[in-house]
Coordinates of C-alpha atoms and ligand atoms in Angstrom, one line a residue:
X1 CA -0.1 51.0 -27.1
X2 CA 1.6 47.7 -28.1
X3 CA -0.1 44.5 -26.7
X4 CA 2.1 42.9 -23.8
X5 CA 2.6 39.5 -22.6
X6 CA 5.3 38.8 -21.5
X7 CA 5.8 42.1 -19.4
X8 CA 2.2 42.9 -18.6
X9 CA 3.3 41.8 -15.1
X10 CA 6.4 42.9 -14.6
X11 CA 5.5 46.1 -12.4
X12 CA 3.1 43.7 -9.9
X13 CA 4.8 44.6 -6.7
X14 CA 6.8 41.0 -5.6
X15 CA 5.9 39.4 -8.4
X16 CA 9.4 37.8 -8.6
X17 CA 7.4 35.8 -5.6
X18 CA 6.0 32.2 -6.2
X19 CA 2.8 33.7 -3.7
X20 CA 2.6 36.8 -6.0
X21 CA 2.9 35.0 -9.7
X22 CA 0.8 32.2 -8.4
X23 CA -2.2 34.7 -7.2
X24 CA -1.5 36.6 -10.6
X25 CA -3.0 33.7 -12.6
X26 CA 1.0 31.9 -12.9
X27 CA 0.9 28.4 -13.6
X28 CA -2.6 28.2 -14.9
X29 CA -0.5 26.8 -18.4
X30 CA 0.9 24.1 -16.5
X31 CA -2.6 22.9 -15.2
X32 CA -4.6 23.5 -18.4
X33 CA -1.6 21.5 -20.7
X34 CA -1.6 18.9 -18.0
X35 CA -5.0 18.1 -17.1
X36 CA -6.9 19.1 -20.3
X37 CA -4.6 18.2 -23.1
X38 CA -2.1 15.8 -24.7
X39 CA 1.4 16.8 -25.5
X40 CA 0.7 16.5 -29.2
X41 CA -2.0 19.1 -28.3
X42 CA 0.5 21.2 -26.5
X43 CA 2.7 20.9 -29.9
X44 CA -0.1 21.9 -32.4
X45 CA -1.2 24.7 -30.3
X46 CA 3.0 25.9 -30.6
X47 CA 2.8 25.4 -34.5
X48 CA 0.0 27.6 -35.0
X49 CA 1.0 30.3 -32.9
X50 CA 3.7 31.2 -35.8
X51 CA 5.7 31.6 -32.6
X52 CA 9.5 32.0 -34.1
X53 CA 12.8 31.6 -32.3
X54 CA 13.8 34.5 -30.2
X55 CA 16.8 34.0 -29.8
X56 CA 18.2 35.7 -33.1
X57 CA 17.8 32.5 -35.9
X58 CA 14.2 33.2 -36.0
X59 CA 12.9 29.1 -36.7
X60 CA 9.4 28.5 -35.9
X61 CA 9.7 26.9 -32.5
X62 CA 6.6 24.3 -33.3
X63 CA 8.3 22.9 -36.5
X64 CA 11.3 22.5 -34.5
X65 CA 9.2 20.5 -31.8
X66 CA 7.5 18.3 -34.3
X67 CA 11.0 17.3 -35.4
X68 CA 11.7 15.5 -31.9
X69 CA 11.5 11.7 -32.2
X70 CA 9.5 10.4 -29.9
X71 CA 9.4 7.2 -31.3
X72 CA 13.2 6.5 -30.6
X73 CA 12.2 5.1 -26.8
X74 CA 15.6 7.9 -25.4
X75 CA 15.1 9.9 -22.8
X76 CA 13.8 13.9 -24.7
X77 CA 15.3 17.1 -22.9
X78 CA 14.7 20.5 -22.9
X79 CA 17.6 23.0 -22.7
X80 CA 16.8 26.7 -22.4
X81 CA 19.7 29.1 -23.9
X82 CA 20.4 31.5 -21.0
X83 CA 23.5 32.1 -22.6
X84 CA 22.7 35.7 -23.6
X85 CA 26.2 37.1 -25.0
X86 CA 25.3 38.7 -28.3
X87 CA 26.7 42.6 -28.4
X88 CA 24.0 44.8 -27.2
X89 CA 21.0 42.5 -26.0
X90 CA 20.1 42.2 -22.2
X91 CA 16.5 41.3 -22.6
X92 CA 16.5 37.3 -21.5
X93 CA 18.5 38.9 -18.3
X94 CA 15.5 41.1 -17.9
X95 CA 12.9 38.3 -17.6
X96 CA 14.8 36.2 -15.8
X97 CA 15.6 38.6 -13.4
X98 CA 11.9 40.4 -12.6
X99 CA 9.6 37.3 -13.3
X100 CA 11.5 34.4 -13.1
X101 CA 8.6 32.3 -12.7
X102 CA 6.8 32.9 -16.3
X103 CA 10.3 31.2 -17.8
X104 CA 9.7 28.0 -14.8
X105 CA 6.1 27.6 -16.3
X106 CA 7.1 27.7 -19.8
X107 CA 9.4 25.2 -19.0
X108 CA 7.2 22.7 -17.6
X109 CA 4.5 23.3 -20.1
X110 CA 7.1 23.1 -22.9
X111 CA 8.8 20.1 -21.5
X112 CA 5.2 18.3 -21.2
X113 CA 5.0 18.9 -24.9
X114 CA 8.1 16.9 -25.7
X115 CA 7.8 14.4 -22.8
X116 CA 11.3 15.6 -21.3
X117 CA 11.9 14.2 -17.9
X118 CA 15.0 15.9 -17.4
X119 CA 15.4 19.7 -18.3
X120 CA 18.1 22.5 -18.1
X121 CA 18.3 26.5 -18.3
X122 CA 22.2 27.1 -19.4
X123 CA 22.7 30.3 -17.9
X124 CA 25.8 32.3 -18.7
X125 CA 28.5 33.0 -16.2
X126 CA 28.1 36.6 -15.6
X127 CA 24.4 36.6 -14.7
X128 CA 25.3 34.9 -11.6
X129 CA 23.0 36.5 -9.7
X130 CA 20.4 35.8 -11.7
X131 CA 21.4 32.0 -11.6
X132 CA 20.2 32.5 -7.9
X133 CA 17.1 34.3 -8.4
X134 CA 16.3 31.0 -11.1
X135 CA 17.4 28.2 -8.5
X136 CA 15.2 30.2 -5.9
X137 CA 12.5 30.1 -8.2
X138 CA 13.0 26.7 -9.2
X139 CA 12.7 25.8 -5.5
X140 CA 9.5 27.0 -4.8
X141 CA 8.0 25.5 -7.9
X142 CA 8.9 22.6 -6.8
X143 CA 8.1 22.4 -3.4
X144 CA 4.4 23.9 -4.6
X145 CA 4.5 20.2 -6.7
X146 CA 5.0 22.0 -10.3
X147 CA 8.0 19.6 -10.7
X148 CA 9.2 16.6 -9.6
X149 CA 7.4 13.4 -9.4
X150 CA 3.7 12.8 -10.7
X151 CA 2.9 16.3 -11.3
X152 CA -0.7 17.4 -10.3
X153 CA -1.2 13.8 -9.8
X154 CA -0.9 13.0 -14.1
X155 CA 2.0 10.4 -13.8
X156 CA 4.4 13.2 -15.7
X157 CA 8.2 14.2 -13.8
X158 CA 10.0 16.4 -14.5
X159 CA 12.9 17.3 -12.9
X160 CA 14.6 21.2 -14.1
X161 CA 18.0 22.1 -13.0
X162 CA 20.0 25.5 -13.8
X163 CA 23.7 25.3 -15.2
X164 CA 25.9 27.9 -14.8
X165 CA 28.2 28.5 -18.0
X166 CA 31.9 29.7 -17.4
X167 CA 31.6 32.9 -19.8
X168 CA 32.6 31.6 -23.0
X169 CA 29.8 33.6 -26.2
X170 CA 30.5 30.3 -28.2
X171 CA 28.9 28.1 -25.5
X172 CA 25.2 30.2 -27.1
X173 CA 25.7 28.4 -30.2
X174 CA 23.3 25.3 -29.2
X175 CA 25.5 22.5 -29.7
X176 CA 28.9 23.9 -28.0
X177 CA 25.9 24.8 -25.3
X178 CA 25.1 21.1 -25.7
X179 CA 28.9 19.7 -25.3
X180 CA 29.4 22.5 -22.4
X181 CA 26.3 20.9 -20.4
X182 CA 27.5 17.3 -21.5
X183 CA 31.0 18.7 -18.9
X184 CA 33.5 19.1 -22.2
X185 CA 34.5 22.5 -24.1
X186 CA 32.1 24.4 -25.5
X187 CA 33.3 23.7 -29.3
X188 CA 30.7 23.2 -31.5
X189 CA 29.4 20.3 -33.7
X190 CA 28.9 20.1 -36.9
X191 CA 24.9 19.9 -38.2
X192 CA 23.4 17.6 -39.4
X193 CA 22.5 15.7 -37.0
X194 CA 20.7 18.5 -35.3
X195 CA 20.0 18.5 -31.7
X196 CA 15.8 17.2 -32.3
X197 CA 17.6 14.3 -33.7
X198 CA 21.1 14.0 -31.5
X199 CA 21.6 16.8 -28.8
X200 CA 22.2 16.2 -25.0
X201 CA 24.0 12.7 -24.6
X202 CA 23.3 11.7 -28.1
X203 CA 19.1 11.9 -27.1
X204 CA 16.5 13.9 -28.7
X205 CA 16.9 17.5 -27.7
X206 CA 15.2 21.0 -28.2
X207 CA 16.9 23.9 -27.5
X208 CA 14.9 27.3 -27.1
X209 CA 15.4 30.9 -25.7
X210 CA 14.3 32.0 -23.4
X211 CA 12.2 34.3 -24.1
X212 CA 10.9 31.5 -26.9
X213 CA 9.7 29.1 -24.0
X214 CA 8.6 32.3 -21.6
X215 CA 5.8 32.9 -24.7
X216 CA 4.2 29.4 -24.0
X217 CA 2.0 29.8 -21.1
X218 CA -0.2 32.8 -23.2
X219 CA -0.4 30.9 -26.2
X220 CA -1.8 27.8 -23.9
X221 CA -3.9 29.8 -21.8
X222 CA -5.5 31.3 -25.3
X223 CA -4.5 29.7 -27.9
X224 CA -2.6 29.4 -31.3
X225 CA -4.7 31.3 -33.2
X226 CA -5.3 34.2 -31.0
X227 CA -1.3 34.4 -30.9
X228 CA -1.2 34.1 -34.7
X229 CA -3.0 36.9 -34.5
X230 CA -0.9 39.5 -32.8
X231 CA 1.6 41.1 -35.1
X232 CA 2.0 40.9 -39.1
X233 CA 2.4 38.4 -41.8
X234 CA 5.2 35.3 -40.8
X235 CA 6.3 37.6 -37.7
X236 CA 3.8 36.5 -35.2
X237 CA 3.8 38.0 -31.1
X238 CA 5.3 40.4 -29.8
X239 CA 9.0 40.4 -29.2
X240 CA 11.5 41.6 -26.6
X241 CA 13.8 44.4 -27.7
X242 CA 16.9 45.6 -26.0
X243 CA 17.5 49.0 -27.1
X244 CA 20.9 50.9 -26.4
X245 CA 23.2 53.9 -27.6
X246 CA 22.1 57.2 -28.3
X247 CA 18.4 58.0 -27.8
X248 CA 16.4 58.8 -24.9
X249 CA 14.8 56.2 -23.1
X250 CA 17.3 53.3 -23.6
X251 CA 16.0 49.8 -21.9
X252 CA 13.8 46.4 -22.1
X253 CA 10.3 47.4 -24.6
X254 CA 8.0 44.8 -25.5
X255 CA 6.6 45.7 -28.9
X256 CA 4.1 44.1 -31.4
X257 CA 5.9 43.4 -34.1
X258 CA 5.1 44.8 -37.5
X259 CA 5.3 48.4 -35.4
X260 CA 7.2 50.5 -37.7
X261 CA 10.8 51.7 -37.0
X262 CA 10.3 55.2 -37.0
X263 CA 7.4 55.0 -34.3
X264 CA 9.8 52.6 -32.1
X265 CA 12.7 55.0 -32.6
X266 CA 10.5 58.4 -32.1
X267 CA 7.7 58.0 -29.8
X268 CA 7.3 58.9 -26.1
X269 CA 5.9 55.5 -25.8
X270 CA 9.1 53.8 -26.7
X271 CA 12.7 55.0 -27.4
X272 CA 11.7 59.1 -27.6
X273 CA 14.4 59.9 -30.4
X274 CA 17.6 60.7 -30.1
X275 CA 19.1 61.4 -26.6
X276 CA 21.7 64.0 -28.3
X277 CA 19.5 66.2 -30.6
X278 CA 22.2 65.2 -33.0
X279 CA 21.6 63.5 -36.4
X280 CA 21.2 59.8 -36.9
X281 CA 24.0 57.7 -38.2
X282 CA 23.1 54.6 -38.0
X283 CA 21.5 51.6 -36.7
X284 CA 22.3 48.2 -35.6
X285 CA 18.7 46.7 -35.2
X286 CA 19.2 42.9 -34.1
X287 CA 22.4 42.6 -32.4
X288 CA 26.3 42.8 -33.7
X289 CA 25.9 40.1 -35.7
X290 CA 23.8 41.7 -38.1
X291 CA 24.6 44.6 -40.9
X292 CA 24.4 48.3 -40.1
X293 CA 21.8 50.3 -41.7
X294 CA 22.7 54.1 -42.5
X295 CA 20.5 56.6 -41.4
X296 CA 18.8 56.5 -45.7
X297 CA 17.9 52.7 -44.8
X298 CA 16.9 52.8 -41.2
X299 CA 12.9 53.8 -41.9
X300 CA 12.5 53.3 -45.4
X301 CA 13.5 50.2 -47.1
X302 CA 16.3 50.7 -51.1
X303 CA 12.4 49.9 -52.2
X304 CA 10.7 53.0 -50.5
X305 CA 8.6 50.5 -47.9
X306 CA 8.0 51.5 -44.5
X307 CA 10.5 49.5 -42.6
X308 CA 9.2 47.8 -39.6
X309 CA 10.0 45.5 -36.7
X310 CA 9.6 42.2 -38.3
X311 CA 12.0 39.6 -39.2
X312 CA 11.7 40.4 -43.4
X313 CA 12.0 43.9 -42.8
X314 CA 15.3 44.9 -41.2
X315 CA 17.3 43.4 -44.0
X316 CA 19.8 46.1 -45.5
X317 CA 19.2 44.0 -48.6
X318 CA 22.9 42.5 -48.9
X319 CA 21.9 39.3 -48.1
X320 CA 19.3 37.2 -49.5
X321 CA 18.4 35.1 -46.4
X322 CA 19.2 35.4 -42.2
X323 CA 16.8 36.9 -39.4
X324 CA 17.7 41.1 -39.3
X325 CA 15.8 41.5 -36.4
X326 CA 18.2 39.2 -34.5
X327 CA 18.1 39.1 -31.1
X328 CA 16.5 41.7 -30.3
X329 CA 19.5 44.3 -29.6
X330 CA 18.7 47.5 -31.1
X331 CA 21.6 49.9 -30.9
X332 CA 21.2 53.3 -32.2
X333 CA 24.4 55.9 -33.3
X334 CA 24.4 59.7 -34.1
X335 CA 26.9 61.2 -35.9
X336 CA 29.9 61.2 -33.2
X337 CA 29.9 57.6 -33.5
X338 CA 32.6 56.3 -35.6
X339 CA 31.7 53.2 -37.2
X340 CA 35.3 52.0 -38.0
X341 CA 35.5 51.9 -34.5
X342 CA 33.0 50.4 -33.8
X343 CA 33.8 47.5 -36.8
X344 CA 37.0 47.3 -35.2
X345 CA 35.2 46.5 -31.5
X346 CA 32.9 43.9 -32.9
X347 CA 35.8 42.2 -34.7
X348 CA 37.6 41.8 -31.8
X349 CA 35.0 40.6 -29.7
X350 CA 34.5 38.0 -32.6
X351 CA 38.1 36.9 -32.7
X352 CA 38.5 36.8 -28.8
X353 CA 35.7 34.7 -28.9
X354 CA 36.3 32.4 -31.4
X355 CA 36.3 29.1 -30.1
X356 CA 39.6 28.3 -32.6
X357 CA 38.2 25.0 -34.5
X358 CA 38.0 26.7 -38.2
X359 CA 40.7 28.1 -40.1
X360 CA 38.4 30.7 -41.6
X361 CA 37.4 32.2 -38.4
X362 CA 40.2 31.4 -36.2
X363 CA 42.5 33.0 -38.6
X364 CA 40.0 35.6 -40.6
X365 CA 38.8 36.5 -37.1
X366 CA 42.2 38.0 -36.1
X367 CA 42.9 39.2 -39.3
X368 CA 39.8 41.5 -39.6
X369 CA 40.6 42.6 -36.2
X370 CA 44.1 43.6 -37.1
X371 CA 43.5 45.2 -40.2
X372 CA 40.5 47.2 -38.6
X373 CA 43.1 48.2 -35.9
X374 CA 45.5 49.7 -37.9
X375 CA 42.7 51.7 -40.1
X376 CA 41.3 52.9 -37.2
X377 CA 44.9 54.1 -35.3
X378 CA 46.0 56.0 -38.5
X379 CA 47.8 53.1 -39.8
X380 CA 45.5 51.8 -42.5
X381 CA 47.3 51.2 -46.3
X382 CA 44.9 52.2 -49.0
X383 CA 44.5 48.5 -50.4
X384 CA 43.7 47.2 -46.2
X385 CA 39.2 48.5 -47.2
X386 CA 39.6 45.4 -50.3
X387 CA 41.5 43.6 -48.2
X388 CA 38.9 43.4 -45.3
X389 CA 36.6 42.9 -47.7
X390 CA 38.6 39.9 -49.2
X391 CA 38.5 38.3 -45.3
X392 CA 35.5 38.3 -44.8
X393 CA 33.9 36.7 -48.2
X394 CA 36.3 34.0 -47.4
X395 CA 34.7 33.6 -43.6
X396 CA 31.0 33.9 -44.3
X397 CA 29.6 30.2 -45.8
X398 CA 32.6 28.4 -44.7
X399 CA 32.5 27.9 -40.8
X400 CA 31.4 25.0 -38.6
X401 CA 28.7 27.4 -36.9
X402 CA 26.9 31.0 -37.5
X403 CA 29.8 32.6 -35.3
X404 CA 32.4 32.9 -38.6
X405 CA 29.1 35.0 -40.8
X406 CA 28.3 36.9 -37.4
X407 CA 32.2 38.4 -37.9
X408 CA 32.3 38.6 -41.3
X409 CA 28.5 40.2 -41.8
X410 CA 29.3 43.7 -39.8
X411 CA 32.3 44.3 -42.0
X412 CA 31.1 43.7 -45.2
X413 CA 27.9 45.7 -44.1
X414 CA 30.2 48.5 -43.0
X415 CA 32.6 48.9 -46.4
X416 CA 29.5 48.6 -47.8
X417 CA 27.4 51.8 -46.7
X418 CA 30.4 53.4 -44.9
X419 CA 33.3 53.2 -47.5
X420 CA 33.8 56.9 -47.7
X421 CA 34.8 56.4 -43.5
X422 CA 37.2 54.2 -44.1
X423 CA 39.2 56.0 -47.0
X424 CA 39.0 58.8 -44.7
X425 CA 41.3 57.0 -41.8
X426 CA 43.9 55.9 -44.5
X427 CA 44.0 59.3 -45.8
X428 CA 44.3 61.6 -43.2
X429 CA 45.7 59.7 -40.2
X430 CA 46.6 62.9 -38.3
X431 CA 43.2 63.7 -38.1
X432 CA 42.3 59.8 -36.8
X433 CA 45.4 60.2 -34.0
X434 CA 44.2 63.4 -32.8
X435 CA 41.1 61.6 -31.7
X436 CA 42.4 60.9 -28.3
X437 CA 41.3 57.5 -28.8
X438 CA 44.1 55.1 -29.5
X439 CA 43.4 51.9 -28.8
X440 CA 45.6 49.0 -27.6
X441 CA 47.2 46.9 -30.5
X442 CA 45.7 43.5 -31.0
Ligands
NAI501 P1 20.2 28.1 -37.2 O1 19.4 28.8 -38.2 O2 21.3 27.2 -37.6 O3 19.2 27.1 -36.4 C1 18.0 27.6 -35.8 C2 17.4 26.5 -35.0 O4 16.6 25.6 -35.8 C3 18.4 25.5 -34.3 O5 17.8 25.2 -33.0 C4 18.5 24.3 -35.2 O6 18.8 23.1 -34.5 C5 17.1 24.2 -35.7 N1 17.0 23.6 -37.1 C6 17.3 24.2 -38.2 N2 17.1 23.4 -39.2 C7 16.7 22.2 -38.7 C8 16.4 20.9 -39.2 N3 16.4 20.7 -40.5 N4 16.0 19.9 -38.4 C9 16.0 20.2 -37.0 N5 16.3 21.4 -36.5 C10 16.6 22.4 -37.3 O7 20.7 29.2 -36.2 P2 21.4 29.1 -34.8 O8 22.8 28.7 -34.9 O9 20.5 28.4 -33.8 O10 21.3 30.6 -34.3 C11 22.0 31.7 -35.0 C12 21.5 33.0 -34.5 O11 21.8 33.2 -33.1 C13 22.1 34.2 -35.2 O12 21.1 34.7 -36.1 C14 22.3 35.2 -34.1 O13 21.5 36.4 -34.2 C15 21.8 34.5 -32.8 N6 22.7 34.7 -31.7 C16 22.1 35.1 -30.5 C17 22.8 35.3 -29.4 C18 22.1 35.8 -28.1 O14 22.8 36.2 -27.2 N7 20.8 35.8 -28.1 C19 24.3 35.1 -29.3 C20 24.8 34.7 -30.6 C21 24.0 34.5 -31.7
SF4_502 FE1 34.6 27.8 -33.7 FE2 34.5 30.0 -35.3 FE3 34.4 27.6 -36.3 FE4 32.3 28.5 -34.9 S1 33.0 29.3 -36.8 S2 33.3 26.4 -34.8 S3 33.5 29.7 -33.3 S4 36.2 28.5 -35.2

């Protein structure tokens, strides 16, 4: 049985309850960081953890902390990413939703770390209800004195509010989150300067997940080290993982990582295998933004190593750097999937949701998603596989922000284990038509 922290409350009757979290030991990070430490304390405690960003980019949270000036005299904020939009992940929702508290407390820990006086939790639009389940929360925090003025009597406020976003996935990336927050479109900016240095109103900003700042209150109420110890090598915790498609117990798991893939994908304790009795295709582990592994790659790695739940392991070994494990959203295919289809419906998610800035991606997007189209509705010219491939290598490295690779990466990682699939649409298109699946054109 993996170790839980995050969810080792989550089936407390009413625990969504400020009465319920509070008698279930909530807040005790909050008083402990307040009355027993410095903020620099709070910080070291972070960096030892190991604890890494969970919101896909997987960048030790405590090194990004250290890299807020406090020297500067500006006002420091901390801005939660509750924009969770990435293709198959639902697990911030999850938290948010059945303990909304645990993300309150790790705000106002977090925030006494970086001496932030003004926080936010940038929500996106369709988790409205869960918007009102955080300013609920919020409320009672407040009026129990967790926030507000001269908290527990220390001489720290902290005031937290809750934005709602409109819908847009670019307004995840943290600096269009930033200009969304700041009232203007969510396009984002170009880094350097990074938000630690100039984010919210030009002032020192972190941005974490959520689930990133819901992980503070253990490691305060242990510590570091204990954290450090839970899971393997640089991938330290446990981690939230959103698991969809077809296998048997799709949901919300909290696993320690270095678990290996084949026990996450087979066990009664977790996903039970495969909900069809089918074969496995293939596997999606960290969201659509990262490659597909075929069903040769998804428990073994190209060197014969067990593959496990870590941020090194998930690579399909295409690329030489990026976080595989993502953000967490672990979609699993047997062998009715089709995966030009399924290219074909990430592209387009990508190019709809391109905010429009770069000619690589504002163009490439709609390109791939054209091409990928006509492939898949029987249409597809023998040269259109190199010519996908030609799009995205001239996507991937030259974009203002990660959304331009997160297009380009599922198709190269498609041609590139799933060619065969492809020729197969451009050769016999009667066969792809008879499919009873035509799609709308672009
Ligand atoms: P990134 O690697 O550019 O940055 C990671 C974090 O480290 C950022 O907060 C950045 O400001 C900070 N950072 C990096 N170098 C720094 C430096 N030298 N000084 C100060 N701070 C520094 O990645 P990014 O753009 O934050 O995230 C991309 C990831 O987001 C993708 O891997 C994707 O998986 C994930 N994603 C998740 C979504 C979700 O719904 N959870 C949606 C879309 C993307
Ligand atoms: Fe906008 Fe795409 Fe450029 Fe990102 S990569 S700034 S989403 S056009």
């Amino acid at each position: 049985m993996s170790k839980k922290i995050l969810l080792d409350k989550i089936n407390v009757p009413g625990i969504k309850t400020y009465e319920v979290y509070r008698k279930e030991g909530g807040y005790a990070s909050v008083e402990k960081a307040i009355k027993a430490m410095t903020p620099d304390e709070v910080v070291e405690e972070v960096k030892k953890s190991g604890l890494r960003g969970r919101g896909g980019a997987g960048f030790p949270a405590g090194m990004k902390w250290s890299f807020i000036d406090k020297k500067s005299g500006k006002p420091r904020h901390l801005v939660c990413n509750a924009d969770e939009s990435e293709p198959g992940t639902f697990k911030d929702r999850y938290l948010m939703e059945f303990i909304p508290h645990l993300l309150i407390e790790g705000m106002i820990t977090s925030s006494f770390a970086l001496g932030a006086n003004l926080s936010y939790i940038y929500i996106r639009g369709e988790y409205m209800w869960v918007f009102k389940i955080l300013e609920r929360a919020i409320a009672e925090a407040k009026a129990a004195g967790w926030l507000g003025k001269n908290i527990l009597g220390s001489g720290y406020d902290l005031e937290l509010h809750v934005h709602c976003g409109a819908g847009a996935y670019i307004c995840g990336e943290e600096t269009a989150l930033i200009e969304s927050l700041e009232g203007k479109r969510g396009n984002p900016r170009i880094k350097p300067p990074f938000p630690a240095v100039s984010g919210l109103w030009a002032n020192p900003t972190v941005v974490n997940n959520v689930e990133t700042i819901a992980s503070v209150p253990w490691i305060i109420n242990n510590s570091g080290d204990d954290y450090a110890k839970i899971g393997i090598g640089r991938s330290t915790g446990t981690k939230l993982i959103s698991a969809s498609g077809h296998v048997k117990n799709p949901g919300v798991y909290e696993i320690e990582l270095g678990l290996s893939v084949d026990e996450f994908m087979n066990s009664d304790e977790y996903l039970g295998g495969m909900s069809s009795n089918r074969p496995l295709k293939a596997l999606v582990p960290g969201g659509s933004s990262v490659p597909i592994l075929p069903a040769n790659l998804i428990f073994k790695t190209a060197n014969g190593e067990d593959r496990l739940m870590t941020y090194e392991s998930l690579s399909d070994g295409g690329f030489a750097t990026g976080s595989m494990l993502g953000s967490g959203g672990f979609i699993v295919y047997d062998d009715t999937a089709c995966v030009v289809r399924n290219t074909w419906n990430f592209a387009r998610f990508y190019h709809h949701e391109s905010c429009g800035q770069c000619t690589p991606c504002r163009e490439g997007t709609g390109w791939l998603e054209k091409v990928l189209w006509r492939i898949e509705n029987g249409q597809g010219r023998e040269e259109d596989i190199d010519l996908l491939w030609s799009i995205q290598s001239k996507i991937e490295g030259n974009t203002i922000c990660p959304l331009g690779d997160a297009a380009s990466w599922p198709v190269a990682a498609a041609i590139r284990h799933f060619r065969e699939e492809f020729e197969y649409h451009v050769r016999f298109p009667e066969r792809i038509k008879n499919r009873n699946h035509f799609v709308a054109e672009p």
